[in-house]
Coordinates of C-alpha atoms in Angstrom, one line a residue:
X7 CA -204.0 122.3 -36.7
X8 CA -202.8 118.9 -37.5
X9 CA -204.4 116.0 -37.8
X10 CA -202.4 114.5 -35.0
X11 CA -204.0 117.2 -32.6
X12 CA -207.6 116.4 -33.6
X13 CA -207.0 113.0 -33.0
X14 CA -205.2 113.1 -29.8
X15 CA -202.2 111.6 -32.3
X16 CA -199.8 110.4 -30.1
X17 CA -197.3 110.3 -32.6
X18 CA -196.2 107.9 -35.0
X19 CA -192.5 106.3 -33.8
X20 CA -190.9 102.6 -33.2
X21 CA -190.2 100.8 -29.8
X22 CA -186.5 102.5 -29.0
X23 CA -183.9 99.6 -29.3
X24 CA -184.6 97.2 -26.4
X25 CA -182.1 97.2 -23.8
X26 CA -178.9 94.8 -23.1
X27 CA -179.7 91.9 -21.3
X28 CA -178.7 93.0 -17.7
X29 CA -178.7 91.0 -13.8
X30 CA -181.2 93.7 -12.9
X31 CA -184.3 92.0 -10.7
X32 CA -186.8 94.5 -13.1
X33 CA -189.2 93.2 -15.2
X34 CA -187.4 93.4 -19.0
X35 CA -190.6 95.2 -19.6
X36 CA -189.7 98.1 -17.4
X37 CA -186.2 98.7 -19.2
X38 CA -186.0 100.5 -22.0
X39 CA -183.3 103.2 -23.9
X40 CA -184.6 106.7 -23.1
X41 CA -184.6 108.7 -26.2
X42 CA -182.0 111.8 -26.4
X43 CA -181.1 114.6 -29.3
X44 CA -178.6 111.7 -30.6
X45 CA -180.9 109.5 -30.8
X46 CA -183.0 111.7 -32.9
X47 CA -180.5 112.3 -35.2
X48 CA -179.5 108.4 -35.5
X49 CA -183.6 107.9 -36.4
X50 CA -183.5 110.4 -38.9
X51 CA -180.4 109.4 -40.5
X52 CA -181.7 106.1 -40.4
X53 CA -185.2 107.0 -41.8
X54 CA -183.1 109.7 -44.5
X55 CA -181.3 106.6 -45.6
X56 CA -184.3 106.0 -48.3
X57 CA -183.6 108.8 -50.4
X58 CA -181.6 108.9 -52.6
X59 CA -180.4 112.2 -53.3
X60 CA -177.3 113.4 -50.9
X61 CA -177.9 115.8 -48.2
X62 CA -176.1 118.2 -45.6
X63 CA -177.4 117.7 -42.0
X64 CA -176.2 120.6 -39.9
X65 CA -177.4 122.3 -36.5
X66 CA -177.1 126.1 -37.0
X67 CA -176.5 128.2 -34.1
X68 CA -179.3 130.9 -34.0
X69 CA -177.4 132.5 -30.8
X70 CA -179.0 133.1 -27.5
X71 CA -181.4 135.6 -28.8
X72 CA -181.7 138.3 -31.3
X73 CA -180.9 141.6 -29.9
X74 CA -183.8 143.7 -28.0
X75 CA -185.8 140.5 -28.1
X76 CA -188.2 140.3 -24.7
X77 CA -189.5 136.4 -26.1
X78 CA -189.6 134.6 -23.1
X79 CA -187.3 131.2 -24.7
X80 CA -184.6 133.6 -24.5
X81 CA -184.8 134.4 -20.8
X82 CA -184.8 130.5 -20.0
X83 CA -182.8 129.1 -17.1
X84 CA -179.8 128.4 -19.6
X85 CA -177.9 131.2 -21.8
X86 CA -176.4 128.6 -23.8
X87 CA -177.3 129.0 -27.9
X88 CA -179.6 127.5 -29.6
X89 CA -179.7 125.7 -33.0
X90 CA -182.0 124.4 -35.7
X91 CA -181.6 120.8 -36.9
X92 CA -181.2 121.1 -40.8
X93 CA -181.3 119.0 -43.7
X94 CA -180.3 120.7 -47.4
X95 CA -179.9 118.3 -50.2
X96 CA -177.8 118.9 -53.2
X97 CA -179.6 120.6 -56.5
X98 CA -178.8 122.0 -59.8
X99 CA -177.0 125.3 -60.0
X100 CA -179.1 128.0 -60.0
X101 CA -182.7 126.0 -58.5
X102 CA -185.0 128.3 -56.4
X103 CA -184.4 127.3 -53.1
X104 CA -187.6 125.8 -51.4
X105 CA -188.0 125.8 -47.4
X106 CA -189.7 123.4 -45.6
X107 CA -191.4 123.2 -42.3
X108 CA -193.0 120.3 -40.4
X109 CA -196.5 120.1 -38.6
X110 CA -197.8 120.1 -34.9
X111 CA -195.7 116.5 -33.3
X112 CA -193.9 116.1 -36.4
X113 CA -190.8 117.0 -37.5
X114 CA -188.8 117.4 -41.1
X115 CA -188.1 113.6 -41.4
X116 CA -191.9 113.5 -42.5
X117 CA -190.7 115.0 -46.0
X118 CA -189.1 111.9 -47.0
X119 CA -191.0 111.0 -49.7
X120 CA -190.3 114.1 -51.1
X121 CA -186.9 114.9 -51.0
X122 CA -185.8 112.8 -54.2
X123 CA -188.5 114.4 -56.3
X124 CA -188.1 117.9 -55.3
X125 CA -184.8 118.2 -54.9
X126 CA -184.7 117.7 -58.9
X127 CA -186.1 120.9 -59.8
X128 CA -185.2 122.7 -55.9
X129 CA -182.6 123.8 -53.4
X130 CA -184.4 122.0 -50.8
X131 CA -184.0 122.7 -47.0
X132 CA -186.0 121.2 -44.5
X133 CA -185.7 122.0 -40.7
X134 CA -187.2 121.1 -37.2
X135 CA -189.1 124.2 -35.5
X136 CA -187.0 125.1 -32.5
X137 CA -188.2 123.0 -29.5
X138 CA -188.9 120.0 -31.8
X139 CA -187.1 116.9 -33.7
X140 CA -183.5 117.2 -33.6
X141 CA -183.1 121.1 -32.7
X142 CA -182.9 122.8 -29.4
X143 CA -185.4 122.3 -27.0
X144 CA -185.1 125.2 -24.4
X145 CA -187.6 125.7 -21.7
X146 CA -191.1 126.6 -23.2
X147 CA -191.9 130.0 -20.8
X148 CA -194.2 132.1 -23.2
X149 CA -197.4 133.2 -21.3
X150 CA -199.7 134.6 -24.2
X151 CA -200.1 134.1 -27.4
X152 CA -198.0 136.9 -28.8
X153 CA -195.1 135.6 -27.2
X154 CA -196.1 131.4 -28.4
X155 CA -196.2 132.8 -32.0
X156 CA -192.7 135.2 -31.6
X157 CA -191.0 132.3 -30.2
X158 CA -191.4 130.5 -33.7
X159 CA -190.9 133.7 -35.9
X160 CA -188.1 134.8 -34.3
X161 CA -186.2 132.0 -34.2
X162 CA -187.0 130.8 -37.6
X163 CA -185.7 134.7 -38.8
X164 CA -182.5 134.0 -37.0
X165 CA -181.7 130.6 -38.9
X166 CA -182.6 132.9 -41.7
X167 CA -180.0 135.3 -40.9
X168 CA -177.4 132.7 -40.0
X169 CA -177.9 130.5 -43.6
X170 CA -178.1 134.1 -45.5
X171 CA -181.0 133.0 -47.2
X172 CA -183.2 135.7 -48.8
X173 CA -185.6 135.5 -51.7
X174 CA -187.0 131.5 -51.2
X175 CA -190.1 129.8 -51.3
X176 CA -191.4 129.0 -47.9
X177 CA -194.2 125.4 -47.5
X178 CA -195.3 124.7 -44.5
X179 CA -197.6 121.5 -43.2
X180 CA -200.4 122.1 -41.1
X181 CA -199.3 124.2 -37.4
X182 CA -195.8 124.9 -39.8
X183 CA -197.9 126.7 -42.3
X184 CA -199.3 128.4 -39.5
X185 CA -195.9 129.3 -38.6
X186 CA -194.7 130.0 -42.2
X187 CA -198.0 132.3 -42.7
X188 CA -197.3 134.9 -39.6
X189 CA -193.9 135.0 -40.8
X190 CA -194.7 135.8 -44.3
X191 CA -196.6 138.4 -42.6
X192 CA -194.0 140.3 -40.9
X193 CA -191.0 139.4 -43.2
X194 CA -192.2 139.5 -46.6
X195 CA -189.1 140.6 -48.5
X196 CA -187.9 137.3 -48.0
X197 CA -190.6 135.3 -49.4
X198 CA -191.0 134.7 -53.2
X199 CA -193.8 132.6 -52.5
X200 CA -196.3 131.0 -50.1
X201 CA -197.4 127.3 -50.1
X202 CA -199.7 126.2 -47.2
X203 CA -200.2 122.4 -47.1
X204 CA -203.2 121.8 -45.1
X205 CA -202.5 124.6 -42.9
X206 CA -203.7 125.7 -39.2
X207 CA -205.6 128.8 -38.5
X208 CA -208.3 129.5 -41.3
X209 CA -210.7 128.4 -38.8
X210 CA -212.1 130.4 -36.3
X211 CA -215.2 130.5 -33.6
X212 CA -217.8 131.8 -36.4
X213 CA -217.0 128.3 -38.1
X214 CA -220.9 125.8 -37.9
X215 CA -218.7 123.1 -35.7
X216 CA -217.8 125.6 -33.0
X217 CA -221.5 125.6 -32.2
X218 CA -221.3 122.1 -31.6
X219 CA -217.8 121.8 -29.9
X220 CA -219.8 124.3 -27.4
X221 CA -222.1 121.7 -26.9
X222 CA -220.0 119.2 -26.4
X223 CA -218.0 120.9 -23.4
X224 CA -220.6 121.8 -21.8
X225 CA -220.8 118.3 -21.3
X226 CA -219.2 116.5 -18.4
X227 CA -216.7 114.7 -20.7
X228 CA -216.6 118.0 -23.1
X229 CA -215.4 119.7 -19.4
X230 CA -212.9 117.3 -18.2
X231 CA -211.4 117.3 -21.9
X232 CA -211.3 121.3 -22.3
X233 CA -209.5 121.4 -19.0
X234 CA -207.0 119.1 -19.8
X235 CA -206.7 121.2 -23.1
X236 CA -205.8 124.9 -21.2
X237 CA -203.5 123.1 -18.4
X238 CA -201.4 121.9 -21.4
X239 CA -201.8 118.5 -21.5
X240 CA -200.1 117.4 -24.9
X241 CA -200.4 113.9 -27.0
X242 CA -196.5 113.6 -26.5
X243 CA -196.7 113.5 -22.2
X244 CA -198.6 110.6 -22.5
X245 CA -196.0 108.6 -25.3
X246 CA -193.9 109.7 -22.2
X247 CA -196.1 108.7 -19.5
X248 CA -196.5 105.0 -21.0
X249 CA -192.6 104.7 -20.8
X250 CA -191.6 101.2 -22.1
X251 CA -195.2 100.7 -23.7
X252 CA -195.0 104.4 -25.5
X253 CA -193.2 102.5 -29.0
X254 CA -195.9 99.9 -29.4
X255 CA -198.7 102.7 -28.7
X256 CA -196.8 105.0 -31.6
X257 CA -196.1 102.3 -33.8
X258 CA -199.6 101.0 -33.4
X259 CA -201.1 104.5 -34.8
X260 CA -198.7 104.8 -37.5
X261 CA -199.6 101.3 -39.1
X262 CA -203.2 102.5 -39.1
X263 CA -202.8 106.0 -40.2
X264 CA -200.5 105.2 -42.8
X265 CA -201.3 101.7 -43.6
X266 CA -204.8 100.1 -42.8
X267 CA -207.1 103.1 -43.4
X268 CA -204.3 105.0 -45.5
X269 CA -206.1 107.4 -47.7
X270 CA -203.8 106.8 -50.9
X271 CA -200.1 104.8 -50.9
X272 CA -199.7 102.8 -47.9
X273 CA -196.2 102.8 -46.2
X274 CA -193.6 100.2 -46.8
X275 CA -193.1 97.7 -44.5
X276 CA -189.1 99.5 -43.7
X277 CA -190.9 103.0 -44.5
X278 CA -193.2 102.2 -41.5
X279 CA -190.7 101.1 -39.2
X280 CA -188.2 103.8 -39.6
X281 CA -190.7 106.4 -39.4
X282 CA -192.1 104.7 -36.4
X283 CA -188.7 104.7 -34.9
X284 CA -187.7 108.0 -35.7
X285 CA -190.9 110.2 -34.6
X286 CA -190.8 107.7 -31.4
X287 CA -187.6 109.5 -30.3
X288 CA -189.0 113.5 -31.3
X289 CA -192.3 112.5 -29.6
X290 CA -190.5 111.2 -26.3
X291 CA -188.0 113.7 -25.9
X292 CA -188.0 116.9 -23.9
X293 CA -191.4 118.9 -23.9
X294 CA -190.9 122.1 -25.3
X295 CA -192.4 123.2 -28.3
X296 CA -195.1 121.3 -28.0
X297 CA -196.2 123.7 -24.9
X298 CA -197.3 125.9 -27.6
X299 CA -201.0 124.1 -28.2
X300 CA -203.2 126.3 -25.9
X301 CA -201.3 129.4 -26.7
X302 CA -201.9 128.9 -30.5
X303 CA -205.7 127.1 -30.0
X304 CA -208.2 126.8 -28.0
X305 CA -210.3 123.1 -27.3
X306 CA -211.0 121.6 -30.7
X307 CA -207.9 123.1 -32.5
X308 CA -209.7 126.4 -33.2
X309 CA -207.2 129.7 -33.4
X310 CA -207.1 132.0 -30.8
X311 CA -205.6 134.7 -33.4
X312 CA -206.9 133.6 -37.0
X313 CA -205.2 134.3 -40.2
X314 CA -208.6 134.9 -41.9
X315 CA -208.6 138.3 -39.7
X316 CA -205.3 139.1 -41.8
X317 CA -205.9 137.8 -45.3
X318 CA -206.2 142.0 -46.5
X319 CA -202.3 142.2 -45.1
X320 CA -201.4 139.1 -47.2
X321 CA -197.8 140.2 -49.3
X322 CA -197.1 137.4 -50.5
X323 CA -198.4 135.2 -53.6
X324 CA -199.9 131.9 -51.8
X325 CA -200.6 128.7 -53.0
X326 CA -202.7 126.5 -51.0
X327 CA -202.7 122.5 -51.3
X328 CA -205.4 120.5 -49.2
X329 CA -205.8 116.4 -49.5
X330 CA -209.3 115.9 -51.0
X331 CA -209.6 114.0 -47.3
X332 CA -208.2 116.6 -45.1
X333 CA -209.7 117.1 -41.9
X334 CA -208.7 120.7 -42.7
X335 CA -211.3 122.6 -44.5
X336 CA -209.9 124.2 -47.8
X337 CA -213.4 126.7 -47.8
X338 CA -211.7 128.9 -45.3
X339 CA -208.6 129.5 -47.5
X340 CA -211.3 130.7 -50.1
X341 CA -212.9 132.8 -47.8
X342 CA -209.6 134.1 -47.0
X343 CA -208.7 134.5 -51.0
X344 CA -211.8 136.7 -51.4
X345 CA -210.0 139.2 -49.5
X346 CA -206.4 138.8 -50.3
X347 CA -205.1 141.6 -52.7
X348 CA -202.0 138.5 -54.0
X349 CA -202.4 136.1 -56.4
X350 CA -203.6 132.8 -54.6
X351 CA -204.2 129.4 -55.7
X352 CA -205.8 126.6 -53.5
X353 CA -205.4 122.9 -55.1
X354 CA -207.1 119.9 -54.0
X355 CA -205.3 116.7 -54.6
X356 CA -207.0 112.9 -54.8
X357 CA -206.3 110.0 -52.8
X358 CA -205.1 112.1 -50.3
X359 CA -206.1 113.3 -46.6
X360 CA -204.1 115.9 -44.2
X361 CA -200.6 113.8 -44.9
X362 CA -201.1 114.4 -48.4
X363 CA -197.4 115.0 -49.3
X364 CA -197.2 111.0 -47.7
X365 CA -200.5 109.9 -49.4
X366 CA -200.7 110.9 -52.9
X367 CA -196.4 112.3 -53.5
X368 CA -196.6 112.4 -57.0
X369 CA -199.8 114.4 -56.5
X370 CA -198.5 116.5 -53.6
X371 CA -195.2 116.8 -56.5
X372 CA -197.3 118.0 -58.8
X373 CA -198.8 121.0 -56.9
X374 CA -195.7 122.0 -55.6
X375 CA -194.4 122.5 -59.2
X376 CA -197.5 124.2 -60.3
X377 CA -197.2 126.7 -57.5
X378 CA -193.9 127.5 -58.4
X379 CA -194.0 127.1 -62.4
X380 CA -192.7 130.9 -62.4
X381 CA -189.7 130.0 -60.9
X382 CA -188.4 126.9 -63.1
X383 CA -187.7 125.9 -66.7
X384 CA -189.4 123.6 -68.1
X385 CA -188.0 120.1 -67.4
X386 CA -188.6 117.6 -70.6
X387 CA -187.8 114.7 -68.5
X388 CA -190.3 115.5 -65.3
X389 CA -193.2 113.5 -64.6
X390 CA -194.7 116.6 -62.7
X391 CA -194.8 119.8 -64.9
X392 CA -198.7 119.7 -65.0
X393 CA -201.5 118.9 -62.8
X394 CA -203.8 116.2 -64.1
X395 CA -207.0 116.0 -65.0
X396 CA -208.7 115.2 -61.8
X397 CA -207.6 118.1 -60.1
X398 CA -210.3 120.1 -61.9
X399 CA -208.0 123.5 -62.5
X400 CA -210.9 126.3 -63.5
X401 CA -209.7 130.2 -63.4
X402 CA -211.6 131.9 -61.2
X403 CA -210.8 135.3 -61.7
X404 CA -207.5 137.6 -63.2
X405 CA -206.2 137.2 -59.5
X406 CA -206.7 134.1 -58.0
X407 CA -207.1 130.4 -59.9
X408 CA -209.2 127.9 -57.7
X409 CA -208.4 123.9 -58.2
X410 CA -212.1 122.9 -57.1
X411 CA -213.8 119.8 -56.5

């Protein structure tokens, strides 16, 4: 899953605007501005305000449901609709149109040191997974897995259905790669190609450190830890639970993350305090898709229901891009290529760790182009057309070319 799960990440996100002075006897330090959906949308336009290419943000109505459906979101206390927060920023006529979809506690905002570049060669929408950033956040009531990974499908397919998109190329990061996997699986007609950036779910209990995550929970800290894991007990209830001290927490993890022991660029002193400000607001909002973590893994961010077990079913060509520091191993997307019957690609990029599309962009640019070379023209005036030399390209076999260490 993401790195933010291994870690505990609490999120990355700013202290929320301090409130007007006020006659109230509280402590100032037990007033602050509760977060709300219009807050998150003020964050991200605030955090969207560095790039430089224009952009649409819209909240489409996915309905109450899609017909038949039994998922368990759509038998929530309220029948009201749902929609999914959306960003699509303006590109040449005719681009391929490339989807995007955020991690585990993030949302789409963390793309934007992306947009600029890809938007010159794409169509690019980015959106928040319902129950997260600036879309819907309905009750969370699935009880199984099935229903945890429906929930996500299903309602991505209906903001399919409602921006009458067909034939584009679908990235996801990390738990949204996950996401944008399963539904590759069961909508492949609509998916011209796969990219999985650091993705969840190529790990599974015959991986070496299961053995020693056993260990560790039979432990008495290993015990008290797993059981906090299966009664759903998420990084974002305690950003909650610290209430006025939940920004300097968040804003204290994102300066280390992506400043102190950054893996390539380090954040700008206004990246870093926009994107602390804006995830503060997705993190302390309403639980809902973030009730998904047990459903989806079990203690130590292993799947309950791995993609390996489907790799043979794979439809879709997949590219697969990894930091050369990811936390998330790149060896099982090979052993998962060894049985896929699609073209697949797995590219390692420098100076980069699970973030990579925030570490290394012009590297992260650079896959992303390669993945999709089929797709464009050639662009003269591109820095990112080809992969450097340190990404070690070497063809593997007529199928499947391997970016190896």
């Amino acid at each position: 899953m993401a790195e933010e799960i291994r870690n505990a990440e609490m999120g990355s996100a700013a202290a929320a605007t301090a409130t007007a002075k006020s006659s109230s006897l509280w402590p100032s330090v037990l007033r602050w501005i509760p977060t709300s959906t219009d807050h998150i949308i003020a964050a991200e336009k605030r955090l969207l305000s560095l790039v430089k290419t224009p952009y649409v943000q819209e909240k489409v109505d996915i309905g109450s449901g899609p017909p038949g459906s039994k998922i368990r979101w759509f038998r929530s206390k309220s029948n009201e609709s749902r929609f999914i927060n959306t960003v699509t920023f303006d590109a040449k006529e005719g681009s391929p149109t490339l989807v995007m979809v955020h991690g585990y506690g993030n949302s789409q905002g963390f793309f934007f040191r992306n947009f600029d570049a890809l938007a010159k060669r794409f169509r690019v929408i980015a959106i928040d997974q319902l129950g997260w950033g600036g879309s819907s956040r309905p009750d969370f009531t699935c009880k199984s897995t099935e229903e945890t990974e429906t929930w996500f499908i299903d309602s991505f397919e209906e903001w399919r259905k409602a921006k009458n998109l067909s034939n584009f190329i679908l990235l996801g990061h990390s738990f949204g790669g996950y996401v944008a996997a399963k539904y590759a699986l069961k909508h492949p007609e609509h998916v011209q190609h796969l990219i999985l950036v650091g993705p969840a779910g190529f790990s599974s209990d015959s991986d070496p450190k299961y053995e020693t995550l056993n260990r560790f929970r039979a432990t008495w800290k290993g015990a008290i830890l797993n059981h906090l894991w299966e009664s759903n007990f998420t990084p974002m209830k305690v950003v909650r639970g610290l209430g006025p001290w939940g920004p300097n927490i968040v804003r204290r993890y994102t300066s280390a993350r992506f400043g102190t022991y950054a893996t390539g660029d380090t954040l700008t002193e206004d990246e870093s305090r926009l994107l602390t400000d804006y995830v503060y607001h997705t993190l302390a909002a309403k639980g809902s898709g973030e009730l998904c973590l047990k459903y989806i893994f079990s203690f130590g961010a292993f799947t309950r229901m791995p993609l390996l077990n489907s790799a043979s079913e794979w439809k879709v060509p997949t590219t697969f891009i990894y930091g050369f520091q990811d936390w998330m191993n790149y060896e099982g997307a090979m052993e998962a290529r060894k049985q896929m019957k699609v073209p697949c690609e797995i590219i390692r990029v420098p100076q980069a760790g699970h973030y990579v599309f925030i570490d290394n962009s012009n590297g992260f640019h650079s896959a992303v182009l390669h993945a999709c070379r089929k797709f464009l023209s050639p662009d003269p005036d591109s820095d990112f057309d080809s992969l450097p030399e340190d990404f070690f390209l070497s063809q593997s076999n007529a199928s499947a070319t391997t970016i190896l260490p």
